[in-house]
Short mmCIF file of C-alpha atoms and ligand atoms in Angstrom, two decimals:
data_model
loop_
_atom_site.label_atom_id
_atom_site.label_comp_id
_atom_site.label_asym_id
_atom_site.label_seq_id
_atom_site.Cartn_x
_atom_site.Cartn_y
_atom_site.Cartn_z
CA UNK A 1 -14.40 20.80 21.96
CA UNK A 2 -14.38 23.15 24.77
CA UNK A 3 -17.31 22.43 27.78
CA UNK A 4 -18.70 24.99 29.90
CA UNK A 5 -21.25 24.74 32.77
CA UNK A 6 -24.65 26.28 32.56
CA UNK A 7 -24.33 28.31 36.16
CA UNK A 8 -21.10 29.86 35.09
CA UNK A 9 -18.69 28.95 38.06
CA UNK A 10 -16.93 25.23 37.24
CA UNK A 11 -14.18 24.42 35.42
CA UNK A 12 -14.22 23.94 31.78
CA UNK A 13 -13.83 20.41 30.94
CA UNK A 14 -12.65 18.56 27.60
CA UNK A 15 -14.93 15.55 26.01
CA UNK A 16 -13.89 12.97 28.24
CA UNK A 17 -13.89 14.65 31.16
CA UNK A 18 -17.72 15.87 30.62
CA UNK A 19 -18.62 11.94 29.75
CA UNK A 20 -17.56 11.02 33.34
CA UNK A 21 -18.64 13.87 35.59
CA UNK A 22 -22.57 14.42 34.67
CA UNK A 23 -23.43 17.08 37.10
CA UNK A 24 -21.06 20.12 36.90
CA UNK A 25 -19.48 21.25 40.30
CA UNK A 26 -21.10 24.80 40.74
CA UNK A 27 -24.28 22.68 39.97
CA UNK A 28 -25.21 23.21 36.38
CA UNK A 29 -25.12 21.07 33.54
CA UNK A 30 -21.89 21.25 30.34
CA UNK A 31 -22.35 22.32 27.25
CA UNK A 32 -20.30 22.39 23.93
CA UNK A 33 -19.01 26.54 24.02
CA UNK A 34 -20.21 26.43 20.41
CA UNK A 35 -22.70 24.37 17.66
CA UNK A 36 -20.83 22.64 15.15
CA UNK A 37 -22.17 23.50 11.88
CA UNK A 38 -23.60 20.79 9.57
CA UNK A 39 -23.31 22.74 6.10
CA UNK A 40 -26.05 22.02 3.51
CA UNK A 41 -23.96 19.92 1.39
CA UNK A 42 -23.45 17.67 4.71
CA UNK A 43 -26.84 17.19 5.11
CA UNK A 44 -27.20 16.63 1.69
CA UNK A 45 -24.31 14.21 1.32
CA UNK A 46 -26.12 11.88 3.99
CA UNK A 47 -28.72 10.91 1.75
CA UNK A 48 -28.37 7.26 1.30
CA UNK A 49 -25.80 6.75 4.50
CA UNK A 50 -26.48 4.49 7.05
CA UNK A 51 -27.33 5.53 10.59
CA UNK A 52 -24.51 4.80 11.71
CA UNK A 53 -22.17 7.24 9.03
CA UNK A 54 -24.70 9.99 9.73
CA UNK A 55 -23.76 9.25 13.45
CA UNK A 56 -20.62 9.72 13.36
CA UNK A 57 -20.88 13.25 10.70
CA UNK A 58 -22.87 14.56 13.33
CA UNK A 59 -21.07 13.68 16.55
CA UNK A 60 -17.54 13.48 15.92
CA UNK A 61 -17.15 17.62 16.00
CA UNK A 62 -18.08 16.87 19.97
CA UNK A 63 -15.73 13.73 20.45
CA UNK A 64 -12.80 13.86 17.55
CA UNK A 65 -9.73 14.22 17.66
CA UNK A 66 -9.75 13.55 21.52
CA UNK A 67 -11.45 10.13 20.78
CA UNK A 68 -9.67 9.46 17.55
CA UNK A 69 -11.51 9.32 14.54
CA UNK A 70 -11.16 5.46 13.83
CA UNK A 71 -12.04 4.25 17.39
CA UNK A 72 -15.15 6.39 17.87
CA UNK A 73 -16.47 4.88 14.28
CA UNK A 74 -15.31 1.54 16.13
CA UNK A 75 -17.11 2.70 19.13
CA UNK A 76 -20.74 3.73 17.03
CA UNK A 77 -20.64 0.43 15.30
CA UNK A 78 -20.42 -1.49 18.30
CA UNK A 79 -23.32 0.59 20.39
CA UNK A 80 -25.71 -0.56 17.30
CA UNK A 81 -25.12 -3.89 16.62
CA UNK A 82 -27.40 -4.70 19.30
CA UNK A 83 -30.37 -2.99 17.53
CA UNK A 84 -32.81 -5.28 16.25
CA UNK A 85 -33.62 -3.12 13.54
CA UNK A 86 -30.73 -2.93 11.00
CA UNK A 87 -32.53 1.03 10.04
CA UNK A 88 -31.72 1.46 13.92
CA UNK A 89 -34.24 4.14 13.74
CA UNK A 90 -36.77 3.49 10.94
CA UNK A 91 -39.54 5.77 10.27
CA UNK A 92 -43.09 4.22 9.80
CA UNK A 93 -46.24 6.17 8.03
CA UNK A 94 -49.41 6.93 9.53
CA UNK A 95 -51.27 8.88 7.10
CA UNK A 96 -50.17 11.02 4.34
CA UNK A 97 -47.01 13.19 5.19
CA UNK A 98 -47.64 12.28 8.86
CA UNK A 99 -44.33 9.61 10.12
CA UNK A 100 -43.70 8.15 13.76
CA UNK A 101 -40.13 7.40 14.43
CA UNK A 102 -39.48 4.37 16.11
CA UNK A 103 -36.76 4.72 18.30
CA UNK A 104 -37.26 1.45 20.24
CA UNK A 105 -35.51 -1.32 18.62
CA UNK A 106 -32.57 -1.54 20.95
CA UNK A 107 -32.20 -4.05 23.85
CA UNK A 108 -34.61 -2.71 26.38
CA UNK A 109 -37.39 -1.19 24.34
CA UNK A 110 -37.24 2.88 24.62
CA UNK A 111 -35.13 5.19 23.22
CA UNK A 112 -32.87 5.67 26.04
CA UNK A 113 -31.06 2.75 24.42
CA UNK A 114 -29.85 4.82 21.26
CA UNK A 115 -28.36 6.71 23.56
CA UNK A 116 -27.07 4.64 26.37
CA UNK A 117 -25.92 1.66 24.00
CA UNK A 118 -23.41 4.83 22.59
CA UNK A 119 -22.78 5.70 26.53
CA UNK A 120 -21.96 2.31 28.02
CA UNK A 121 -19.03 1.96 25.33
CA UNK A 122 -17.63 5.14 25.54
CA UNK A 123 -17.39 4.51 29.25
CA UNK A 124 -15.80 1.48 28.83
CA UNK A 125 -13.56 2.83 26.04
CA UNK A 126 -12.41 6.11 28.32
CA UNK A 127 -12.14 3.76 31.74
CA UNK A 128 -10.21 1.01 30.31
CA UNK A 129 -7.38 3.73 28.70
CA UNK A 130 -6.92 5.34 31.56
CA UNK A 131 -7.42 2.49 34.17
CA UNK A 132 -10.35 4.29 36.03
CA UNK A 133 -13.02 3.01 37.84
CA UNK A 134 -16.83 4.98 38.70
CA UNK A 135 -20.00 4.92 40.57
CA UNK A 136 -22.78 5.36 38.65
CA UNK A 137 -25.72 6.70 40.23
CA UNK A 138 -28.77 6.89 38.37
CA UNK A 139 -32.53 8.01 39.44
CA UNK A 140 -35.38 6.58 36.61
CA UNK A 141 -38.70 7.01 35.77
CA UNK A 142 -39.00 3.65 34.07
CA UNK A 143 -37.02 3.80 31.39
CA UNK A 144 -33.43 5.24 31.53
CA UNK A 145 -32.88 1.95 34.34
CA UNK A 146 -32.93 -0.57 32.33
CA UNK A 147 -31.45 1.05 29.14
CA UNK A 148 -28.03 2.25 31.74
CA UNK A 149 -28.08 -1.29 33.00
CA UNK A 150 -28.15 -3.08 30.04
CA UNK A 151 -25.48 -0.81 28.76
CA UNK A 152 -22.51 -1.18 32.14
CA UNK A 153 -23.96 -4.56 33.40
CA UNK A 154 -20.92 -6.88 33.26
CA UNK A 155 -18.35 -3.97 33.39
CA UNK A 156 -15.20 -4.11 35.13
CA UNK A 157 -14.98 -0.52 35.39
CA UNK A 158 -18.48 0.53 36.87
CA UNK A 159 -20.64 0.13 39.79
CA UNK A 160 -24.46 0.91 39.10
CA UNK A 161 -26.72 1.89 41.72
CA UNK A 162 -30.14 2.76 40.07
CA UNK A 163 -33.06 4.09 42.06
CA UNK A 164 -36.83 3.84 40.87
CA UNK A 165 -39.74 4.87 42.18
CA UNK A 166 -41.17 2.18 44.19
CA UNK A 167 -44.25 1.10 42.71
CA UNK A 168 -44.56 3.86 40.31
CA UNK A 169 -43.14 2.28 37.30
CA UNK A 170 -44.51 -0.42 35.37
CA UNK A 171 -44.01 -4.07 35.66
CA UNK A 172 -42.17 -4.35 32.68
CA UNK A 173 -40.31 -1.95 33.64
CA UNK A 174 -39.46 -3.14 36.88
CA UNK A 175 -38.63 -6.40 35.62
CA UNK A 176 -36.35 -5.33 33.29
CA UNK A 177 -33.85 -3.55 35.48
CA UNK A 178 -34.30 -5.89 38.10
CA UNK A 179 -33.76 -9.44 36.60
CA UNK A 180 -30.27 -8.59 35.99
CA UNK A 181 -28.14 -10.26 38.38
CA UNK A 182 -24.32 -9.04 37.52
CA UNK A 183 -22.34 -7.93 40.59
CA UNK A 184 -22.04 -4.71 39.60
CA UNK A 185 -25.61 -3.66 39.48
CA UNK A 186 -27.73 -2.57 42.52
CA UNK A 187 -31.55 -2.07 42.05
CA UNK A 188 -33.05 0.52 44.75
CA UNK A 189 -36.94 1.34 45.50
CA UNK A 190 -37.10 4.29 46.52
CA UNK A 191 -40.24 5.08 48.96
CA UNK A 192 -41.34 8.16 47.14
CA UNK A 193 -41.81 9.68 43.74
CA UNK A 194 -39.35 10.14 40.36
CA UNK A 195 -38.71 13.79 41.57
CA UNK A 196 -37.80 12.62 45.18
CA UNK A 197 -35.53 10.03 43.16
CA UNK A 198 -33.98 12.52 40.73
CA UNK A 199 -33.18 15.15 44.06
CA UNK A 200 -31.16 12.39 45.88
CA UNK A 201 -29.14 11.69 42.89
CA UNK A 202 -28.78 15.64 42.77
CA UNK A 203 -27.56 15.89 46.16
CA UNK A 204 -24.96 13.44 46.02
CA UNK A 205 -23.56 14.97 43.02
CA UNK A 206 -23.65 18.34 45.10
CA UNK A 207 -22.15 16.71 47.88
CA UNK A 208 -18.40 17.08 46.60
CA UNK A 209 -16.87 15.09 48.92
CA UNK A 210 -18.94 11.73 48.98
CA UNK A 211 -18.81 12.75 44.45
CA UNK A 212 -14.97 12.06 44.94
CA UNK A 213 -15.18 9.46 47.86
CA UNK A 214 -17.08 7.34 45.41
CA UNK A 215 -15.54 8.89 41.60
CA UNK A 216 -19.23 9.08 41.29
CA UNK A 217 -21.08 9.46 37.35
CA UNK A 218 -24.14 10.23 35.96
CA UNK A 219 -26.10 8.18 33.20
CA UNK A 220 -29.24 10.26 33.42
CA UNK A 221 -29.86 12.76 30.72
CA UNK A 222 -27.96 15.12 32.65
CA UNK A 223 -24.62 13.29 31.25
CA UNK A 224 -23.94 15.69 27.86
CA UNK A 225 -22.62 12.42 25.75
CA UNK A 226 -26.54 11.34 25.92
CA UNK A 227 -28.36 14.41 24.49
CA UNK A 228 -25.47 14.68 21.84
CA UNK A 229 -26.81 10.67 20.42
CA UNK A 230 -30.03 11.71 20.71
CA UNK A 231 -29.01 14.42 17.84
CA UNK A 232 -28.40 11.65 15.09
CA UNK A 233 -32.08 10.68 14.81
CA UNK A 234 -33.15 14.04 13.60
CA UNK A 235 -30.60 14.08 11.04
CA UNK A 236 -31.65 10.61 9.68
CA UNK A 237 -34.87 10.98 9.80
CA UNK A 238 -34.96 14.24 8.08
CA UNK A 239 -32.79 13.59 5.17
CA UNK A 240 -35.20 10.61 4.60
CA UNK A 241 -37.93 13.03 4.38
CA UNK A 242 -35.94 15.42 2.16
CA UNK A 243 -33.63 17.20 4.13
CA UNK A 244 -31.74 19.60 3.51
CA UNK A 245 -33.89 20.63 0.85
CA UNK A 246 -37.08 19.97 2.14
CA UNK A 247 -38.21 21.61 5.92
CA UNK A 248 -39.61 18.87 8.74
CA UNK A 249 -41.44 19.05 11.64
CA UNK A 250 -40.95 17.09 15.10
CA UNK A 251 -43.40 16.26 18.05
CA UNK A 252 -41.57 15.21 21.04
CA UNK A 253 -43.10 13.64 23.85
CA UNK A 254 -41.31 14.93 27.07
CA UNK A 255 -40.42 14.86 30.19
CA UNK A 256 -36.63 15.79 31.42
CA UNK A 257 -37.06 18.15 28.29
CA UNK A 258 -33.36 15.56 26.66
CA UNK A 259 -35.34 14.46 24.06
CA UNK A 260 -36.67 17.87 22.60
CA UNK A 261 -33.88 19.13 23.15
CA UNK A 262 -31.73 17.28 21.39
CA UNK A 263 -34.08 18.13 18.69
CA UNK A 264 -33.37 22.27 19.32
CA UNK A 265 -29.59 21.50 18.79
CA UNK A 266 -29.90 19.84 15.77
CA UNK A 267 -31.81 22.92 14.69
CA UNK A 268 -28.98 25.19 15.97
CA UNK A 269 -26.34 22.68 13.48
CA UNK A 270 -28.32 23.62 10.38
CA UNK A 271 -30.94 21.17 10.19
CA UNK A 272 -34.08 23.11 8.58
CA UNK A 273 -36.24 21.88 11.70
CA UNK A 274 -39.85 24.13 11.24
CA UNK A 275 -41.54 22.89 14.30
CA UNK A 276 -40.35 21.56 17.44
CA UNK A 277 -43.64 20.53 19.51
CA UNK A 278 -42.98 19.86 22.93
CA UNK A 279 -45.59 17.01 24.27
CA UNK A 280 -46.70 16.37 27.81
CA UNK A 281 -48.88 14.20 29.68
CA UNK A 282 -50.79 15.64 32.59
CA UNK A 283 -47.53 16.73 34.40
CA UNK A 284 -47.27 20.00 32.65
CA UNK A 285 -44.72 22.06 33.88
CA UNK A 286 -43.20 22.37 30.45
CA UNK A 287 -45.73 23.21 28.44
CA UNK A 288 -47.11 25.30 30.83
CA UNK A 289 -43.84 27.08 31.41
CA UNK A 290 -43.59 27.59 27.47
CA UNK A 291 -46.70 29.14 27.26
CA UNK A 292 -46.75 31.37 29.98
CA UNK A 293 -43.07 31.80 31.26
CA UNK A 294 -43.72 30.98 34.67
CA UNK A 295 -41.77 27.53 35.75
CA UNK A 296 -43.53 26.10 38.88
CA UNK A 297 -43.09 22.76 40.43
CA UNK A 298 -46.52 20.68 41.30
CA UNK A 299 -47.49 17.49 42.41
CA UNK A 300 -46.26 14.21 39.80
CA UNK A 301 -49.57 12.82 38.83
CA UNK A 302 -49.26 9.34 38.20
CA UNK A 303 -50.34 8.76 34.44
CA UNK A 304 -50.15 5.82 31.77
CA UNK A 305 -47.27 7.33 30.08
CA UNK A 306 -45.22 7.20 34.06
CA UNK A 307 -42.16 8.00 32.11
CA UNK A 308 -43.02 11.40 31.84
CA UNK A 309 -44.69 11.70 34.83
CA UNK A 310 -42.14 14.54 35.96
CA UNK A 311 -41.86 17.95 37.59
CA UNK A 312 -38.39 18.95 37.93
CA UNK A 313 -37.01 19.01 34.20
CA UNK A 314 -33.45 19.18 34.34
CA UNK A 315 -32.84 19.47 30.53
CA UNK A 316 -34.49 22.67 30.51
CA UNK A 317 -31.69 24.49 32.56
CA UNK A 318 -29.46 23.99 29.41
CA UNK A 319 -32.24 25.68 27.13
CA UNK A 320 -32.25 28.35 29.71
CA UNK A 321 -29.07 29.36 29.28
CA UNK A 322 -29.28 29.20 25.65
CA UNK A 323 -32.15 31.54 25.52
CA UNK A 324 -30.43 33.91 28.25
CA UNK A 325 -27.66 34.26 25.56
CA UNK A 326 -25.25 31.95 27.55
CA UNK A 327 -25.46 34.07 31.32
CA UNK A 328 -23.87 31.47 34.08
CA UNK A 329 -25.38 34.41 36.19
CA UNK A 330 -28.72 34.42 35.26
CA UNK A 331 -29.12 30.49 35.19
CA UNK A 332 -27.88 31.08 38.72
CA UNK A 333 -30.41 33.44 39.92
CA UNK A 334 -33.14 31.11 38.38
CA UNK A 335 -32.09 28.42 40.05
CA UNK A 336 -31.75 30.08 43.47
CA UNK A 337 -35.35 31.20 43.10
CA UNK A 338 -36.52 27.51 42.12
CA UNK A 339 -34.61 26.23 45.25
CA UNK A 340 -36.40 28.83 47.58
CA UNK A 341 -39.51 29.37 46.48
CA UNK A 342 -40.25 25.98 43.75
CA UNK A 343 -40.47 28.60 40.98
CA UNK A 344 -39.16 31.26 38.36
CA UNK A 345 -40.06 33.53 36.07
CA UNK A 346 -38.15 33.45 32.49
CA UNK A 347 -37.79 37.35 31.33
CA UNK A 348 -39.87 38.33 28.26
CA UNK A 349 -36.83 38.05 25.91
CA UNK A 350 -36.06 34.69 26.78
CA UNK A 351 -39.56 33.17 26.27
CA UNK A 352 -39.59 35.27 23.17
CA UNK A 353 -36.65 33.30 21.95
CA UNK A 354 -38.10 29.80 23.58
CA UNK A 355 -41.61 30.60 21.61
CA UNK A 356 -39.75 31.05 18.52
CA UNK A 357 -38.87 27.84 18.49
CA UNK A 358 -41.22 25.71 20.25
CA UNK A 359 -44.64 24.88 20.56
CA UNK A 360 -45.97 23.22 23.65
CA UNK A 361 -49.22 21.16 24.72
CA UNK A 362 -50.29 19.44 27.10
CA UNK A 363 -52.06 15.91 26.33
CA UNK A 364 -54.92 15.05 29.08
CA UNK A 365 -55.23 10.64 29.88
CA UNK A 366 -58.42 10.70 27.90
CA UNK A 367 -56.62 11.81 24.38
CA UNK A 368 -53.72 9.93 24.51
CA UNK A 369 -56.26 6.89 25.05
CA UNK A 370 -58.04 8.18 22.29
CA UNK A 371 -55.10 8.88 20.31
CA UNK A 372 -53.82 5.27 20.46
CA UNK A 373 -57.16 3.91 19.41
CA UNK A 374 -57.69 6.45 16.18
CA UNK A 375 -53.79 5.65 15.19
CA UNK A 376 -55.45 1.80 15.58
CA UNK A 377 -58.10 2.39 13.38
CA UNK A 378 -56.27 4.60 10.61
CA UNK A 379 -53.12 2.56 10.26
CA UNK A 380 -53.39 -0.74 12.24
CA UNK A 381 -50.10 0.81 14.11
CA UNK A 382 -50.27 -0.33 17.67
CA UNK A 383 -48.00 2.73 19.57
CA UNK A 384 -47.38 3.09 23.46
CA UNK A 385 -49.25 6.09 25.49
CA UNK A 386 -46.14 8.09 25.50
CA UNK A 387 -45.70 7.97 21.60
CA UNK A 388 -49.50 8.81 21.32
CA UNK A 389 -49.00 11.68 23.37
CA UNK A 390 -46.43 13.49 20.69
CA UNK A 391 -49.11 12.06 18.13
CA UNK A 392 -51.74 14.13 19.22
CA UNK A 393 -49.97 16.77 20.14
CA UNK A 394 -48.73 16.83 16.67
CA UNK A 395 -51.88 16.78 14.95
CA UNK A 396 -53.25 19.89 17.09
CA UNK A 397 -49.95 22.05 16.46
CA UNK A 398 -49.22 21.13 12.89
CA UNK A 399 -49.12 24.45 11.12
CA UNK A 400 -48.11 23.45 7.33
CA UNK A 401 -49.10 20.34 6.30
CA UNK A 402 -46.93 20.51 3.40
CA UNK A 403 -44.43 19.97 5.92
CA UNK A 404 -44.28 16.43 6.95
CA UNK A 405 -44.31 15.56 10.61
CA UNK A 406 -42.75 12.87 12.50
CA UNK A 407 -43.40 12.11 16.24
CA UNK A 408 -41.17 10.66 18.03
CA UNK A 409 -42.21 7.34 19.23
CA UNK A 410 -40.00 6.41 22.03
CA UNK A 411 -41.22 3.05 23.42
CA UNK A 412 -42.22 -0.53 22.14
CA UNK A 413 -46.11 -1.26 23.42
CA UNK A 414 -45.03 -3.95 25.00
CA UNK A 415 -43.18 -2.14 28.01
CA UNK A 416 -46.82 -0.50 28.78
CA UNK A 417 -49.18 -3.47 27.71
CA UNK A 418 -52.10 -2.46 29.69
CA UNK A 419 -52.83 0.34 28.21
CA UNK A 420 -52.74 -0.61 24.75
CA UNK A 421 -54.82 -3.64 25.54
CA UNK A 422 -57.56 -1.55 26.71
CA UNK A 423 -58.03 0.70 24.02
CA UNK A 424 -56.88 -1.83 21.30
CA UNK A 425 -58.27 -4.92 22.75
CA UNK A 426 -54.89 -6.85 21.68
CA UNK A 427 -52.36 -7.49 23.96
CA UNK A 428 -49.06 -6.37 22.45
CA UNK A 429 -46.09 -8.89 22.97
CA UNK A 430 -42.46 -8.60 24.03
CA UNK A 431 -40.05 -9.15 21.30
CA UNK A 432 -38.51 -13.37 21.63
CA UNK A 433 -35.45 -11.94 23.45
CA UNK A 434 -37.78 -11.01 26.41
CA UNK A 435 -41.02 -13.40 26.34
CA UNK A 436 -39.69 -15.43 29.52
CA UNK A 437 -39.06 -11.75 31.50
CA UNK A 438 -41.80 -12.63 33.83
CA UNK A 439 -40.06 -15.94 34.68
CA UNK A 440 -36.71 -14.48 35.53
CA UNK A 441 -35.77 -13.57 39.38
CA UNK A 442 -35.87 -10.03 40.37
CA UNK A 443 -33.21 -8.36 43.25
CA UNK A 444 -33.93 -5.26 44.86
CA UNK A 445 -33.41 -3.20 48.29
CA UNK A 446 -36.43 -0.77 49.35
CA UNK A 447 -34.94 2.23 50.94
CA UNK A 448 -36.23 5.16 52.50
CA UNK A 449 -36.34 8.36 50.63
CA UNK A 450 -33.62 9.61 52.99
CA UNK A 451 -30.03 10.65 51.81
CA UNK A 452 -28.32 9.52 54.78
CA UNK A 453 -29.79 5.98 54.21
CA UNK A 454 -28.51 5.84 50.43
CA UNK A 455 -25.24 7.19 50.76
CA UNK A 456 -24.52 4.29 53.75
CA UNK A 457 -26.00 1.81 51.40
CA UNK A 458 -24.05 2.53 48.73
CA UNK A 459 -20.98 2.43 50.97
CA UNK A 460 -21.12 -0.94 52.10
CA UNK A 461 -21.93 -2.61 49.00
CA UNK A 462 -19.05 -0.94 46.78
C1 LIG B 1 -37.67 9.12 29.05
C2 LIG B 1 -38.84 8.96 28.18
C3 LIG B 1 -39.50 10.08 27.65
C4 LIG B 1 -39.10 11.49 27.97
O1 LIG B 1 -37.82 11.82 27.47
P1 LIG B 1 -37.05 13.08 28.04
O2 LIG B 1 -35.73 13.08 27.33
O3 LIG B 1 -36.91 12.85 29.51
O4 LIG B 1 -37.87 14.26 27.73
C5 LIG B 1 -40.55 9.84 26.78
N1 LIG B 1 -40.96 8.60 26.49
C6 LIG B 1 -40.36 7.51 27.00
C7 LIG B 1 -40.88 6.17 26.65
C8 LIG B 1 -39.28 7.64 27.86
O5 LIG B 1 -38.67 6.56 28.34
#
């Protein structure tokens, strides 16, 4: 498979070469230069497969023959074993036709583990044959830190330097990324917000020379190999449901717009995907961009579902370009205007093709509260604020109830107790692997939000 960069002006780049870059040079994201197709008898051969077969059906158009066939089943099988869940993604019922996915059995809690788990061994697979060693900067929100630490920590091949906004993610959350102690990973505060975190990472990609100083890489959904496993799930959990004979529908809370997307390319393969309902807290710029066609950056709110609390989306540059019919030039223009002026305007035909596929809502802190407490009291489910923001979001965009719906439910309660303990009035527990988390030592450097200051810190302790 061929990969091409959303602003039109970097190199194409094979499979492997796209798994270690992340941001493209001319600063736009890869893409595959075409959708595999998934034919109906595929899908309809997948019924009864485990995840891990319908993983590799899906993916290997991206990754074979360039990752032989043999080592990337070797390579899926390994990534999963450390689910807890031996469904890896099992679907659980909350009322009739109405599913939540759970997509938080791996070893840190959120979904960014189905995807990272994948990531972390294809790094090590693509490193180790060709005797490479990277930098991997990351900026999180909460949740993609510990999932890319769990998944490198240890490596021989990879640094980690992962920066989180200080005091703006929870204490789970905190604790999880930093009460690992290997050599190669390097916890940073940042004095500032997720956006201010995600720009810095952005810069140093764009600056090309510290990029190659350093053979610097990106974990963050920005890296293609992570929205292509977040594909699998809605292959799984539609043939469940009845795929490919059967339509389903998808709520997807969101926030750097990999998710939902993910969702949109599975759709593009063949799955019969009706709705695609794009859920966000507070911090609105995609739903509000979706319904109106205007993209403009605000303040980050600080909400109870932090990993979404996000303004920048960089996912949505590689809709963009899909809906603008695959124009590097246009992407560019849009993204000169967002640099200058903090906004765009998508042309009429392009939101007419983004409205044909989603639906988009935004989910104040009062419903999702509400949200996780009616969930309580219909189906004794206990599900974290972000999950019960695709819930109701869901339930007010569901068109066809004949249709079943699933929402997404990307993290255990556990990583965002408080919450749930104040609506439910039980405090949900970490699974046994974690329960002594609060116990364990933490390591971490405050820094300023100030590129000069990273990129020196970062120097010295390569
Ligand atoms: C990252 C995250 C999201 C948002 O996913 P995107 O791919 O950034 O849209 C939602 N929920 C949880 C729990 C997350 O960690």
């Amino acid at each position: 498979m061929k990969y091409v960069s959303t602003r039109g002006e970097a190199p194409d780049l094979n499979f492997e070469e796209v798994l270690l870059t992340g941001l493209a040079r001319d600063g736009g994201l890869y893409l595959p230069e075409t959708w595999p197709q998934i034919s109906h008898d595929q899908i309809k051969a997948m019924a009864g497969q485990s995840y891990q077969e319908i993983a590799f059906t899906v993916m290997s158009p991206y990754v074979c023959p360039e990752i032989p066939e043999d080592d990337f089943k070797g390579l899926i099988e390994k990534a999963y074993s450390s689910f807890r869940h031996d469904a890896i993604t099992p679907l659980s019922q909350l009322d009739t036709n109405e599913w939540i996915l759970e997509l938080f059995h791996g070893p840190t809690l959120a979904f960014k583990d189905v995807a990272l788990q994948l990531l972390g061994n294809l790094f090590e697979y693509v490193l180790t044959k060709n005797g490479e060693k990277i930098t991997i900067v990351g900026a999180t929100s909460g949740d993609t830190g510990s999932a890319a630490i769990d998944c490198v920590q240890g490596s021989d091949h990879a640094q980690i330097f992962m920066l989180h906004p200080k005091g703006r993610v929870s204490d789970v959350q905190r604790k999880q990324m930093t009460t690992v102690i290997e050599d190669n990973v390097h916890n940073i505060a940042i004095e500032g917000d997720f956006d201010h975190c995600q720009a810095l990472v952005k810069a140093l990609f764009n600056d090309l020379e510290f990029r190659d100083e350093i053979n610097l890489s990106a974990v963050n959904s920005i890296n293609w190999a992570r929205v292509m496993a977040q594909i699998v799930y809605y292959f799984t959990s539609a043939v469940a449901l009845g795929a490919p004979d059967k339509k389903v529908s998808f709520s997807v809370p969101t926030g750097n717009f990999g998710d939902v997307y993910a969702g949109y390319i599975a759709k593009q393969m063949g799955l019969p995907i009706d709705q695609l309902v794009v859920a966000t807290n507070v911090n609105d710029i995609l739903s509000r961009t979706i319904k109106s066609g205007e993209y403009k950056v605000g303040e980050t709110i600080p909400t109870i579902s932090p990993s979404m609390d996000i303004q920048v989306s960089s996912n949505f540059e590689r809709l963009l370009y899909n809906v603008y019919d695959g124009s590097g030039d246009d992407i560019r223009a849009l993204m000169n205007g967002l640099n200058q002026s903090g906004q765009f305007n998508i042309s009429d035909e392009a939101l007419g093709n983004t409205k044909a596929i989603f639906d988009a809502e935004r989910v104040s802190e009062e419903n999702t509260k509400k949200t996780i407490g009616d969930v309580f009291k219909g189906s004794g489910q206990v599900v974290d604020p972000h999950t019960a923001v695709g819930i109701h979001a869901a339930r007010n965009n569901w068109k066809n109830k004949a249709v079943p719906m699933v929402s997404l439910s990307t993290a255990h309660p556990a990583k965002f107790p408080e919450a749930v303990k104040e609506v439910t009035g039980t405090h949900p527990e970490l699974p046994p692997h974690m329960a002594d988390l609060f116990d364990r030592p933490e390591k971490f450097d405050v820094l300023k939000n100030d590129m000069t200051i990273l990129k020196a810190y970062i120097r010295d302790n390569l």
